[in-house]
Amino acid sequence: MKVVIQRVTEASVVINEIEVASIQKGLLVFLGIVDEDRQEDIDWLCNKITNLRIFSDENGVMNNSLKTFDGDVILVSQFTLHASTKKGNRPSYIKAAKPDIAIPLYDSFIKTLQDALDKTIQTGKFGADMKVHLINDGPVTIIIDSKNKA
């Protein structure tokens, strides 16, 4: 399981010209799922996201996490995070989990993150063609792969 986390001053998701999610300060999180992913990957990543100290304190130092900073989250499924570009110029998405595996894990990720933060997590729609708008703050962009815990 892989996430790309972007600290934003604003972000939104539009599907078929309808805005389905919108936040001001917080995190935009893109989530990629593979067949081998399990609940322990979700638990570990949600803990990381929740406690990642990437928001500035009163001295301008990144000391605050979502636990101590009043920020919101948009979670967007993105199978292209597991693209392989080893051969040729057309990315292969063979590693990305198929919907029958990915959707339950995606739903569990949303619930686990909501429970950890005790707030509603806004989302895109799994499998939809989405337009994601964001203003990256910093810029701060962090990539975390649950298979690289050590």
Short mmCIF file of C-alpha atoms in Angstrom, two decimals:
data_model
loop_
_atom_site.label_atom_id
_atom_site.label_comp_id
_atom_site.label_asym_id
_atom_site.label_seq_id
_atom_site.Cartn_x
_atom_site.Cartn_y
_atom_site.Cartn_z
CA MET A 1 0.00 0.00 0.00
CA LYS A 2 1.38 3.34 -1.00
CA VAL A 3 0.31 6.88 -0.19
CA VAL A 4 1.31 10.25 -1.53
CA ILE A 5 0.57 12.90 1.08
CA GLN A 6 0.37 16.55 0.15
CA ARG A 7 -0.02 19.34 2.67
CA VAL A 8 -2.51 21.77 1.16
CA THR A 9 -4.03 25.17 1.80
CA GLU A 10 -7.02 23.99 -0.22
CA ALA A 11 -8.05 20.97 -2.25
CA SER A 12 -11.12 19.63 -3.98
CA VAL A 13 -12.32 16.70 -6.06
CA VAL A 14 -14.69 17.11 -8.99
CA ILE A 15 -16.51 14.25 -10.75
CA ASN A 16 -18.63 14.98 -13.82
CA GLU A 17 -18.38 18.70 -13.09
CA ILE A 18 -19.78 18.20 -9.56
CA GLU A 19 -17.59 18.96 -6.55
CA VAL A 20 -17.71 15.91 -4.28
CA ALA A 21 -15.04 16.92 -1.74
CA SER A 22 -13.49 20.17 -0.62
CA ILE A 23 -11.17 21.21 2.21
CA GLN A 24 -9.12 24.18 3.26
CA LYS A 25 -5.94 23.50 5.26
CA GLY A 26 -5.07 19.87 5.68
CA LEU A 27 -3.89 16.86 3.72
CA LEU A 28 -4.70 15.47 0.31
CA VAL A 29 -3.83 11.77 0.38
CA PHE A 30 -3.59 9.61 -2.72
CA LEU A 31 -3.86 5.87 -1.97
CA GLY A 32 -2.63 2.99 -4.13
CA ILE A 33 -3.48 -0.61 -3.21
CA VAL A 34 -1.91 -3.91 -4.30
CA ASP A 35 -3.21 -7.48 -3.89
CA GLU A 36 -0.88 -8.23 -0.96
CA ASP A 37 -2.19 -5.34 1.17
CA ARG A 38 -3.95 -6.16 4.42
CA GLN A 39 -5.51 -4.40 7.41
CA GLU A 40 -2.09 -4.16 9.10
CA ASP A 41 -0.91 -2.00 6.17
CA ILE A 42 -3.93 0.23 6.68
CA ASP A 43 -3.37 0.49 10.43
CA TRP A 44 0.31 1.35 9.99
CA LEU A 45 -0.29 3.97 7.29
CA CYS A 46 -3.22 5.59 9.10
CA ASN A 47 -1.05 5.87 12.22
CA LYS A 48 1.71 7.49 10.14
CA ILE A 49 -0.69 9.93 8.45
CA THR A 50 -2.35 10.86 11.73
CA ASN A 51 0.92 11.49 13.59
CA LEU A 52 3.10 12.88 10.79
CA ARG A 53 4.44 16.21 12.08
CA ILE A 54 4.27 18.33 8.93
CA PHE A 55 2.21 21.33 10.06
CA SER A 56 3.96 24.42 11.37
CA ASP A 57 3.80 25.46 15.00
CA GLU A 58 3.79 29.08 16.24
CA ASN A 59 7.54 29.28 15.46
CA GLY A 60 7.17 28.08 11.88
CA VAL A 61 8.68 24.66 12.67
CA MET A 62 6.94 21.53 11.40
CA ASN A 63 5.98 20.13 14.81
CA ASN A 64 2.22 19.62 14.50
CA SER A 65 0.35 16.59 13.22
CA LEU A 66 -3.32 16.16 12.37
CA LYS A 67 -3.72 15.27 16.05
CA THR A 68 -2.60 18.75 17.12
CA PHE A 69 -3.52 20.81 14.04
CA ASP A 70 -7.11 21.44 13.02
CA GLY A 71 -6.78 20.21 9.45
CA ASP A 72 -9.01 18.14 7.22
CA VAL A 73 -8.30 15.25 4.87
CA ILE A 74 -9.35 14.23 1.38
CA LEU A 75 -8.53 10.62 0.47
CA VAL A 76 -8.38 9.71 -3.22
CA SER A 77 -7.86 6.21 -4.60
CA GLN A 78 -5.16 6.17 -7.27
CA PHE A 79 -4.16 2.84 -8.82
CA THR A 80 -1.50 4.58 -10.94
CA LEU A 81 0.72 4.88 -7.85
CA HIS A 82 1.73 1.27 -8.53
CA ALA A 83 2.64 1.84 -12.18
CA SER A 84 5.66 -0.02 -13.45
CA THR A 85 7.71 1.85 -16.03
CA LYS A 86 10.57 -0.64 -16.34
CA LYS A 87 9.82 -1.73 -19.89
CA GLY A 88 8.88 0.56 -22.73
CA ASN A 89 6.99 3.80 -22.43
CA ARG A 90 3.52 2.59 -21.53
CA PRO A 91 3.10 2.16 -17.76
CA SER A 92 1.90 -1.22 -16.58
CA TYR A 93 -0.64 -1.34 -13.76
CA ILE A 94 -0.48 -5.09 -13.22
CA LYS A 95 0.49 -4.63 -9.55
CA ALA A 96 -2.55 -2.52 -8.72
CA ALA A 97 -5.27 -4.48 -6.93
CA LYS A 98 -8.47 -5.22 -8.83
CA PRO A 99 -11.67 -3.61 -7.50
CA ASP A 100 -12.90 -6.75 -5.68
CA ILE A 101 -9.79 -6.56 -3.47
CA ALA A 102 -9.15 -2.82 -3.52
CA ILE A 103 -12.63 -1.48 -2.70
CA PRO A 104 -12.99 -3.23 0.70
CA LEU A 105 -9.45 -2.12 1.62
CA TYR A 106 -10.18 1.43 0.48
CA ASP A 107 -13.38 1.49 2.57
CA SER A 108 -11.48 0.13 5.57
CA PHE A 109 -8.78 2.77 5.10
CA ILE A 110 -11.43 5.51 5.22
CA LYS A 111 -12.99 4.09 8.39
CA THR A 112 -9.65 3.51 10.12
CA LEU A 113 -8.48 7.06 9.37
CA GLN A 114 -11.83 8.53 10.48
CA ASP A 115 -11.65 6.60 13.74
CA ALA A 116 -8.04 7.67 14.35
CA LEU A 117 -8.83 11.35 13.79
CA ASP A 118 -12.38 11.31 15.14
CA LYS A 119 -13.56 13.30 12.12
CA THR A 120 -15.13 12.70 8.73
CA ILE A 121 -12.69 12.02 5.92
CA GLN A 122 -13.76 13.41 2.57
CA THR A 123 -13.11 11.23 -0.44
CA GLY A 124 -13.20 10.98 -4.16
CA LYS A 125 -15.03 8.02 -5.71
CA PHE A 126 -13.24 4.74 -6.28
CA GLY A 127 -12.71 4.10 -10.00
CA ALA A 128 -14.15 7.43 -11.12
CA ASP A 129 -12.50 9.87 -13.51
CA MET A 130 -11.73 12.66 -11.05
CA LYS A 131 -10.38 16.15 -11.40
CA VAL A 132 -8.29 16.94 -8.33
CA HIS A 133 -7.52 20.57 -7.60
CA LEU A 134 -5.00 21.55 -4.96
CA ILE A 135 -2.70 24.22 -3.70
CA ASN A 136 0.29 22.45 -2.23
CA ASP A 137 1.49 24.24 0.91
CA GLY A 138 5.26 24.45 1.22
CA PRO A 139 5.38 22.49 -1.01
CA VAL A 140 5.23 19.47 1.27
CA THR A 141 4.79 16.12 -0.48
CA ILE A 142 5.63 12.81 1.22
CA ILE A 143 5.50 9.30 -0.22
CA ILE A 144 5.09 6.35 2.15
CA ASP A 145 5.01 2.68 1.18
CA SER A 146 3.80 0.21 3.82
CA LYS A 147 6.19 -2.38 2.36
CA ASN A 148 9.15 -0.20 3.38
CA LYS A 149 8.58 -0.05 7.14
CA ALA A 150 12.15 -0.85 8.13
#
